[in-house]
Amino acid sequence: MEWKRTREPADAWHMTDDLHVEHGKGDPFAAAIRATRMSMIITDPRQPDNPVVFANDAFLRLTGYERHEVLGKNCRFLQGPKTDKAAVEQIRAAIEEETDVSVDILNYRKDGSTFWNALYISPVSNDKGDLQFFFASQLDVSDRKHSESRINADKDRFEKAVKERTAELEAALDAQTTLLHEVDHRVKNNLQMISSLIIMQRRTIRDEGTRRSLTTMLERIEALSTVHRRLYQSKDVSKFDVADFAKDLVTDLLTASGRAEISPALDLQPIIISAEKATPIALMVNELVTNALKHAFKSKPDGMSAGRLGIKMSQPDGHLNIEVSDDGIGMADANGDASFGMRLIKSLARQLRAEIEWRDTGPGTKVVISIPNEPQEKGNVS
Amino acid sequence: MIEPLKVLIIEDEALLAMELESLVEDAGHSVVGWATSSAEAMAMADATEADIAFVDIHLSDGPSGIDVAKYIGERKSSTVVFMTANPKRIPDHFAGAIGVIAKPYTMNGLTSALRYLQEGVRRPPPVSARPAGFTLSPAFETAWAPAA
Ligand SMILES: Nc1ncnc2c1ncn2[C@@H]1O[C@H](COP(=O)(O)OP(=O)(O)OP(=O)(O)O)[C@@H](O)[C@H]1O
Ligand SMILES: [Mg+2]
């Protein structure tokens, strides 16, 4: 659009010179400006207070004023109480610096109603570079402004809704975490109580066989306790490190047995399994280690000679391999499948879809378990 | 022979306190008192002379075990060892405590912890291995188990 250029050749502007004196009816350029639907005015900065010297019909239609009401006045009559001060300041500064400016500003009609005005002002100079006029066009963008503010309101509403929902979810998560802590706390306390009950019961019993039974039971429950303690020490309660568990278990059982002549040989890779496998694996390892301690070194010919109890854990190709070995008397004389411990081991192996094999290693026994394991996730356990 | 320990038990669960008392005595130490609430515990800490106070975090008046530990720590009447199923509730500075025995402990775990503590209190630093389920506070980690 021609009139948006700030520095026009002087001969183009003699036509607009004519405009403000309301002559030049035959000038097609002036006629176009008069008749266009775009609201336009021209002000004269050389007169005091930069008054309007020309306004086209579109401007009068837009603002509701008569021509004689606007000519000779400064444009600020369009402003009102809700007009943004910053926008006004922006216009003032542009006029002072004689540069063009484009700003959305809330203006008031004669009847007091408001409209959003996409105002564009540009200075017009003659060929010597002296400022002659300011040219201003007004476009009613109330519709755009309203939909903008509707979109903003929608956005605010959405953001508020999202914030509320997030707060709700966070509260629910907090409640869940508290519940999890509470349940975990109770499980562990109850396991402690069960152990305590067994220990207290055992104290009252004289019969050696019954005492041994209670001890075996205590060992099994303590294996579960160790699982629970370990499970909750990790950052991720859904994962469990079997190697850490085995270390705790063997140390514990060995010192508890008081048999300093048996030395542990641990070869443990950290192996992470999912929490639901923790209990069966822990119970199985407990059975094998207690068996070795109880049976393997029972009647070595030289009585208290040194023994070795080995646990090896490795993880080749998606399997978890556990080996529990001893260099004791071997299992040639073992009385087969009738006993509870063996049945427990075999059932747990079935539950885990594990293969289990007893090897006579002369001297001693090696039990090899191979459990299918899901792909390992690294670095989950503290 | 190292001199045995005098132990204060602060635990709201009677069954556990009872069993703990037996285990402490079986190991040759003595129990000088049992408290179930924080108020009772503080009064008892003032009235008795104990070497070690086993303090549960959850007491009959709520999760007040940490306050008890602070109180005992300020008076220096004895040294606290937390004994809890909820070790994550213990503040990083451990309120001056030696460490924590995580519940559920095994019978052997507790006996080993008692031996370890006896050595640590009577002739620091302890010589036996730190038992499974026993965690030292950062301060005692430095004093008793400096990184090799
Ligand atoms: N590592 C081993 N070395 C020598 N003999 C063993 C070994 N493991 C098991 N046995 C023999 O196998 C038998 C069966 O073991 P099992 O665990 O089923 O029973 P248990 O240990 O005697 O009793 P429980 O049912 O309480 O476990 C044992 O009595 C023992 O004779
Ligand atoms: Mg067995």
XYZ file of C-alpha atoms and ligand atoms in Angstrom:
562
model
C 0.000 0.000 0.000
C 1.454 3.193 -1.285
C 0.803 5.397 1.723
C 2.702 3.171 4.063
C 6.001 4.229 2.658
C 7.542 6.772 4.906
C 9.583 8.818 2.485
C 7.646 9.630 -0.692
C 8.903 11.713 -3.597
C 7.609 15.263 -3.188
C 5.511 15.242 -6.320
C 3.432 12.366 -5.036
C 2.567 14.438 -1.990
C 1.267 17.545 -3.579
C -1.869 15.462 -4.080
C -2.266 14.855 -0.407
C -1.495 18.521 0.187
C -4.674 19.068 -1.716
C -6.588 16.596 0.378
C -6.649 18.615 3.558
C -7.929 21.684 1.796
C -10.741 19.557 0.432
C -9.906 20.407 -3.146
C -8.562 18.312 -5.926
C -11.790 16.466 -6.556
C -10.423 15.307 -9.844
C -7.356 13.703 -8.255
C -7.956 9.919 -8.478
C -5.507 9.252 -5.662
C -7.306 11.583 -3.261
C -10.657 10.182 -4.369
C -9.474 6.683 -3.571
C -8.398 7.649 -0.084
C -11.682 9.404 0.559
C -13.699 6.443 -0.620
C -11.732 3.476 0.758
C -13.239 1.335 3.483
C -9.973 1.620 5.382
C -10.210 4.344 8.002
C -7.511 6.984 7.510
C -6.513 10.339 8.901
C -3.720 12.810 8.421
C -2.347 15.045 11.164
C -0.160 18.100 10.866
C 2.751 18.088 13.298
C 3.728 21.598 12.247
C 0.631 22.978 13.943
C 0.411 23.097 17.729
C -0.635 19.758 19.302
C -0.468 17.880 15.997
C -4.160 18.211 15.016
C -6.156 16.112 12.542
C -6.265 17.869 9.197
C -7.937 15.187 7.182
C -10.283 12.291 8.036
C -11.964 10.042 5.513
C -15.540 8.795 5.744
C -14.445 5.371 6.940
C -12.831 7.015 9.961
C -16.026 8.879 10.767
C -18.067 5.701 10.397
C -15.678 3.806 12.637
C -15.553 6.398 15.409
C -19.077 7.860 15.173
C -17.902 11.488 15.053
C -18.815 14.205 12.579
C -16.001 15.607 10.465
C -16.144 19.017 12.139
C -15.802 17.335 15.533
C -12.461 15.785 14.647
C -10.744 18.282 12.386
C -8.361 20.477 14.321
C -8.242 18.115 17.291
C -5.472 15.900 18.560
C -6.221 12.230 18.182
C -6.188 11.564 21.895
C -9.987 12.029 21.962
C -10.095 8.374 20.888
C -8.569 7.277 24.175
C -10.539 6.362 27.277
C -10.146 4.993 30.786
C -9.312 1.438 29.709
C -6.838 2.413 27.040
C -3.457 0.880 27.768
C -1.024 3.583 28.936
C 1.933 1.691 27.529
C 0.380 1.667 24.041
C -0.237 5.426 24.244
C 3.358 5.944 25.341
C 4.572 3.863 22.407
C 2.692 6.100 19.977
C 3.912 9.288 21.675
C 7.519 8.120 21.447
C 7.202 7.209 17.747
C 5.757 10.624 16.944
C 8.497 12.340 18.839
C 11.141 10.313 17.024
C 9.279 10.691 13.709
C 9.278 6.972 13.019
C 6.414 4.722 12.058
C 4.586 2.626 14.622
C 2.106 -0.211 14.600
C 0.147 -0.897 17.759
C -3.128 -2.459 18.903
C -4.905 0.014 21.113
C -8.337 0.143 22.750
C -10.187 3.216 21.449
C -13.533 4.840 22.293
C -16.263 5.905 19.906
C -18.299 9.038 20.360
C -21.053 7.007 22.043
C -18.569 5.635 24.569
C -18.413 2.111 23.114
C -14.954 0.663 22.540
C -13.173 -1.057 19.680
C -9.737 -2.536 19.207
C -7.806 -0.434 16.773
C -4.858 -1.891 14.849
C -3.270 1.522 14.431
C -0.541 2.238 11.944
C 1.124 5.655 11.867
C 3.897 6.814 9.613
C 5.574 10.186 9.182
C 5.604 11.848 5.765
C 8.440 14.188 4.775
C 9.109 16.332 1.734
C 12.116 15.902 -0.531
C 14.241 18.073 1.773
C 13.516 15.645 4.544
C 11.281 18.043 6.520
C 8.430 16.387 8.346
C 5.127 17.305 6.704
C 2.420 15.016 8.022
C 1.609 11.960 9.945
C -0.488 9.451 8.129
C -2.563 7.070 10.235
C -4.759 4.135 9.323
C -7.143 2.393 11.705
C -8.427 -1.121 11.413
C -11.131 -2.448 13.724
C -9.725 -5.731 15.031
C -12.155 -6.193 17.916
C -13.147 -9.623 16.605
C -9.583 -10.804 16.490
C -8.949 -9.352 19.958
C -12.007 -11.047 21.341
C -11.057 -14.417 19.965
C -7.536 -13.833 21.251
C -8.827 -13.143 24.687
C -11.174 -16.110 24.414
C -8.212 -18.280 23.496
C -6.259 -16.837 26.389
C -9.163 -17.487 28.727
C -9.409 -21.054 27.387
C -5.696 -21.476 27.849
C -5.909 -20.173 31.412
C -8.822 -22.491 32.113
C -6.900 -25.433 30.683
C -3.786 -24.593 32.600
C -5.806 -24.305 35.768
C -7.497 -27.637 35.087
C -4.140 -29.287 34.378
C -2.689 -27.797 37.545
C -5.637 -29.032 39.584
C -5.424 -32.492 38.072
C -1.665 -32.625 38.660
C -2.189 -31.644 42.277
C -4.831 -34.357 42.615
C -2.525 -36.964 41.110
C 0.374 -35.865 43.273
C -1.818 -36.119 46.339
C -2.953 -39.587 45.244
C 0.653 -40.621 44.687
C 1.607 -39.284 48.124
C -1.240 -41.220 49.663
C -0.116 -44.346 47.810
C 3.474 -43.895 48.891
C 2.394 -43.413 52.485
C 0.270 -46.526 52.221
C 3.135 -48.479 50.704
C 5.435 -47.354 53.518
C 2.815 -48.257 56.079
C 2.199 -51.712 54.618
C 5.916 -52.350 54.239
C 6.458 -51.254 57.822
C 3.795 -53.661 59.014
C 5.042 -56.573 56.964
C 8.517 -56.130 58.391
C 7.292 -55.671 61.942
C 5.114 -58.760 61.651
C 7.979 -60.833 60.270
C 10.005 -59.678 63.243
C 7.192 -60.729 65.550
C 6.904 -64.157 63.969
C 10.633 -64.722 64.474
C 10.335 -63.501 68.038
C 7.472 -65.901 68.740
C 9.462 -68.849 67.424
C 12.555 -67.893 69.387
C 10.536 -67.527 72.559
C 8.780 -70.817 72.005
C 12.070 -72.552 71.397
C 13.431 -71.270 74.687
C 10.803 -73.224 76.568
C 11.501 -76.526 74.794
C 13.890 -79.172 76.130
C 13.481 -81.841 73.443
C 16.406 -81.568 71.047
C 14.447 -82.734 67.949
C 11.692 -80.193 68.486
C 14.230 -77.467 69.068
C 15.926 -78.365 65.785
C 12.607 -78.188 63.992
C 11.924 -74.765 65.388
C 15.419 -73.649 64.407
C 14.858 -74.777 60.813
C 11.568 -72.916 60.794
C 13.242 -69.814 62.190
C 15.886 -70.012 59.463
C 13.215 -70.118 56.778
C 11.352 -67.200 58.213
C 14.554 -65.256 58.642
C 15.359 -65.885 54.981
C 12.028 -64.211 54.150
C 12.852 -61.407 56.566
C 16.168 -60.833 54.859
C 14.382 -60.625 51.511
C 12.033 -57.984 52.856
C 14.760 -55.993 54.477
C 16.818 -56.073 51.266
C 13.853 -55.354 49.047
C 13.102 -52.129 50.774
C 16.693 -51.028 51.008
C 16.822 -50.776 47.242
C 15.610 -47.592 45.562
C 13.325 -49.517 43.283
C 11.127 -51.840 45.309
C 10.233 -53.874 42.259
C 13.816 -55.070 41.751
C 15.973 -57.263 43.909
C 19.676 -58.056 43.909
C 20.086 -61.780 44.622
C 23.837 -61.492 45.091
C 23.483 -58.982 47.947
C 20.893 -61.223 49.496
C 23.106 -64.317 49.210
C 25.984 -62.477 50.890
C 23.766 -61.497 53.845
C 22.293 -64.975 54.067
C 25.548 -66.909 54.013
C 27.285 -64.591 56.482
C 24.315 -64.825 58.750
C 23.917 -68.617 58.612
C 27.637 -69.220 58.969
C 28.113 -67.021 62.017
C 24.896 -68.363 63.499
C 26.175 -71.922 63.101
C 29.298 -70.896 64.988
C 31.349 -73.130 62.726
C 34.498 -71.177 62.144
C 36.103 -74.157 60.399
C 33.841 -73.706 57.392
C 34.936 -70.947 55.102
C 32.646 -69.332 52.562
C 33.697 -68.966 48.942
C 31.493 -66.394 47.302
C 31.667 -65.681 43.609
C 28.760 -63.324 43.079
C 27.904 -61.137 40.133
C 25.238 -58.576 40.919
C 22.048 -60.034 39.499
C 18.847 -58.050 39.426
C 15.603 -59.983 39.390
C 12.020 -58.839 39.649
C 10.666 -58.687 43.176
C 8.178 -61.530 42.742
C 11.023 -63.955 42.116
C 12.892 -62.811 45.213
C 11.046 -64.956 47.724
C 11.211 -68.324 45.945
C 14.863 -67.836 45.010
C 15.738 -66.737 48.532
C 13.967 -69.725 50.069
C 15.676 -72.100 47.678
C 19.133 -70.696 48.372
C 18.383 -70.862 52.075
C 17.459 -74.565 51.836
C 20.625 -75.419 49.914
C 22.952 -73.480 52.181
C 21.413 -74.821 55.390
C 21.556 -78.343 53.953
C 25.240 -78.016 53.215
C 25.883 -76.635 56.677
C 23.747 -79.267 58.381
C 24.638 -82.383 56.422
C 27.796 -82.019 54.366
C 30.317 -81.504 57.132
C 28.570 -83.633 59.728
C 30.816 -86.625 60.009
C 34.020 -85.984 58.258
C 36.438 -88.657 59.450
C 38.739 -86.061 60.983
C 35.892 -84.373 62.856
C 36.412 -80.608 62.669
C 38.557 -80.385 59.571
C 38.161 -77.353 57.352
C 35.302 -77.230 54.903
C 34.381 -74.981 52.050
C 30.924 -73.685 51.254
C 30.698 -72.081 47.856
C 28.057 -69.956 46.195
C 28.447 -68.826 42.655
C 26.008 -66.642 40.788
C 26.312 -65.732 37.155
C 24.080 -64.685 34.386
C 24.856 -66.129 30.979
C 22.440 -65.596 28.067
C 19.216 -64.623 29.808
C 19.598 -67.192 32.543
C 20.360 -66.806 36.172
C 22.689 -69.552 37.350
C 23.155 -70.341 40.991
C 25.605 -72.932 42.242
C 25.770 -74.019 45.860
C 28.697 -76.318 46.482
C 30.446 -77.977 49.375
C 33.411 -80.299 49.766
C 31.698 -82.464 52.382
C 30.515 -86.045 52.566
C 28.416 -86.071 49.415
C 24.838 -87.218 49.047
C 25.268 -90.892 48.216
C 23.527 -91.901 51.435
C 20.734 -89.346 51.210
C 17.314 -90.768 51.856
C 15.706 -89.521 48.635
C 12.688 -87.360 48.032
C 10.587 -87.878 51.095
C 11.914 -85.037 53.229
C 10.322 -81.629 53.356
C 13.428 -79.599 52.440
C 13.940 -81.430 49.145
C 10.282 -81.182 48.225
C 10.327 -77.478 48.957
C 13.404 -76.971 46.756
C 11.858 -78.902 43.878
C 8.505 -77.120 44.083
C 10.186 -73.714 44.165
C 12.236 -74.737 41.149
C 9.036 -75.617 39.312
C 7.487 -72.291 40.275
C 10.526 -70.512 38.827
C 10.647 -72.814 35.742
C 14.170 -73.551 36.833
C 16.293 -76.578 36.112
C 17.978 -78.042 39.137
C 20.607 -80.699 39.311
C 22.592 -82.330 42.128
C 26.118 -83.261 41.095
C 28.383 -85.548 43.010
C 31.690 -83.710 42.927
C 33.576 -86.190 45.137
C 34.372 -84.736 47.532
C 31.097 -83.028 48.201
C 28.059 -81.922 46.297
C 27.339 -79.201 43.823
C 23.759 -78.088 43.238
C 23.270 -76.220 40.000
C 20.151 -74.172 39.366
C 19.386 -72.423 36.112
C 16.504 -69.970 36.141
C 15.207 -68.170 33.054
C 15.543 -64.468 33.774
C 14.126 -61.470 31.935
C 16.694 -59.087 30.418
C 18.607 -57.343 33.131
C 18.142 -53.656 33.763
C 21.306 -52.071 34.961
C 21.833 -49.645 37.826
C 18.434 -49.918 39.420
C 19.469 -51.037 42.805
C 21.272 -48.905 45.332
C 36.626 -60.251 78.401
C 35.112 -56.902 77.462
C 32.727 -55.416 79.977
C 29.097 -56.088 78.970
C 26.712 -53.324 77.907
C 23.816 -51.754 79.776
C 20.952 -51.416 77.339
C 17.819 -49.290 77.280
C 14.988 -50.564 75.061
C 12.603 -48.032 73.555
C 10.031 -50.041 71.604
C 6.256 -49.882 71.678
C 5.689 -53.491 70.605
C 5.730 -55.603 73.760
C 6.520 -58.851 71.994
C 9.544 -57.365 70.255
C 10.764 -55.643 73.420
C 10.422 -58.890 75.333
C 12.348 -60.876 72.777
C 14.985 -58.187 72.423
C 15.475 -58.233 76.171
C 16.035 -62.014 76.112
C 18.520 -61.766 73.246
C 20.418 -58.944 74.963
C 20.599 -60.962 78.165
C 21.509 -64.188 76.349
C 24.455 -62.301 74.902
C 25.594 -61.438 78.421
C 24.447 -57.834 78.568
C 21.839 -56.280 80.829
C 18.647 -54.365 80.149
C 18.219 -51.363 82.428
C 14.810 -50.215 81.207
C 12.017 -50.494 78.677
C 9.927 -47.542 77.472
C 7.069 -47.481 74.988
C 6.477 -43.752 74.490
C 8.741 -40.768 73.921
C 7.884 -39.185 77.297
C 8.572 -42.425 79.107
C 11.771 -42.852 77.130
C 13.093 -39.389 77.990
C 12.281 -39.810 81.679
C 13.974 -43.185 81.658
C 17.026 -41.821 79.852
C 17.392 -39.298 82.687
C 16.844 -41.853 85.433
C 19.037 -44.703 84.230
C 22.592 -45.148 83.128
C 22.762 -47.060 79.900
C 25.544 -47.479 77.379
C 23.271 -48.093 74.436
C 19.646 -47.152 73.802
C 17.871 -49.165 71.116
C 15.283 -46.733 69.787
C 12.397 -47.651 67.516
C 11.173 -44.715 65.434
C 7.517 -45.633 65.759
C 6.473 -45.377 69.393
C 3.078 -45.494 71.071
C 2.749 -41.697 70.688
C 3.700 -41.602 66.996
C 6.939 -41.363 65.039
C 8.732 -39.739 67.960
C 11.819 -41.962 68.125
C 13.918 -39.305 66.387
C 13.040 -36.755 69.087
C 14.018 -39.306 71.699
C 17.335 -39.827 69.950
C 17.942 -36.060 69.873
C 17.092 -35.774 73.544
C 19.428 -38.587 74.528
C 22.101 -37.248 72.190
C 22.036 -33.796 73.821
C 22.331 -35.282 77.316
C 25.031 -37.715 76.225
C 23.672 -40.111 78.848
C 23.963 -42.987 76.393
C 24.392 -43.585 72.682
C 21.448 -44.323 70.458
C 21.108 -47.124 67.942
C 17.941 -46.914 65.880
C 16.034 -50.115 65.420
C 13.316 -49.668 62.878
C 11.430 -51.180 59.982
C 11.530 -47.763 58.364
C 15.188 -46.714 58.096
C 14.313 -44.173 55.402
C 12.707 -41.968 58.047
C 16.013 -41.412 59.778
C 17.432 -37.950 59.022
C 20.787 -37.803 57.223
C 22.639 -36.692 60.345
C 21.124 -39.598 62.316
C 20.403 -37.265 65.274
C 23.730 -38.270 66.765
C 22.980 -42.013 66.714
C 25.608 -44.671 66.008
C 23.557 -46.250 63.272
C 20.521 -48.339 62.554
C 19.581 -51.996 62.826
C 16.966 -52.519 60.135
C 13.963 -54.626 61.034
C 13.372 -57.424 60.476
C 16.730 -58.466 61.825
C 17.738 -62.086 62.198
C 18.550 -63.498 65.570
C 22.149 -63.880 64.538
C 22.137 -60.402 62.991
C 21.177 -58.934 66.334
C 23.684 -60.993 68.293
C 26.442 -59.946 65.899
C 25.315 -56.322 66.159
C 25.535 -56.525 69.947
C 29.075 -57.864 69.741
C 30.023 -55.176 67.234
C 28.514 -52.452 69.422
C 30.158 -53.794 72.544
C 33.555 -53.578 70.865
C 32.743 -50.174 69.435
C 31.570 -48.691 72.709
C 34.171 -50.281 74.995
C 37.232 -50.421 72.732
C 36.621 -48.449 69.577
C 36.911 -49.097 66.745
C 35.174 -52.489 66.598
C 37.215 -55.386 65.245
C 34.488 -57.775 64.112
C 32.815 -57.394 60.749
C 29.797 -55.157 60.547
C 26.734 -57.413 60.544
C 24.240 -57.563 57.693
C 21.347 -55.211 58.258
C 23.408 -52.823 60.376
C 24.176 -49.398 58.929
C 26.478 -46.850 60.550
C 25.688 -43.134 60.612
C 28.076 -41.009 58.526
C 29.801 -39.728 61.698
C 30.430 -43.207 63.069
C 31.331 -44.498 59.638
C 34.275 -42.078 59.756
C 35.218 -43.018 63.300
C 34.659 -46.771 63.239
C 35.048 -47.802 59.638
C 37.264 -45.324 57.783
C 37.463 -46.215 54.115
C 40.348 -48.573 53.561
N 24.932 -80.805 50.788
C 24.605 -82.001 51.278
N 25.598 -82.859 51.646
C 25.281 -84.060 52.142
N 24.030 -84.519 52.294
C 23.000 -83.700 51.963
C 23.243 -82.422 51.437
N 22.047 -81.865 51.166
C 21.119 -82.760 51.524
N 21.667 -83.876 52.006
C 20.960 -85.055 52.415
O 19.666 -85.027 51.844
C 18.699 -85.207 52.833
C 17.448 -84.491 52.469
O 17.623 -83.119 52.650
P 16.383 -82.204 53.058
O 16.772 -80.806 53.006
O 15.241 -82.633 52.226
O 16.057 -82.648 54.531
P 16.690 -82.147 55.891
O 17.637 -81.055 55.611
O 17.223 -83.349 56.591
O 15.439 -81.627 56.673
P 14.523 -80.403 56.279
O 13.309 -80.983 55.691
O 14.270 -79.673 57.521
O 15.299 -79.591 55.298
C 19.352 -84.780 54.105
O 18.825 -85.443 55.227
C 20.799 -85.169 53.893
O 21.016 -86.522 54.226
Mg 17.122 -79.286 54.480
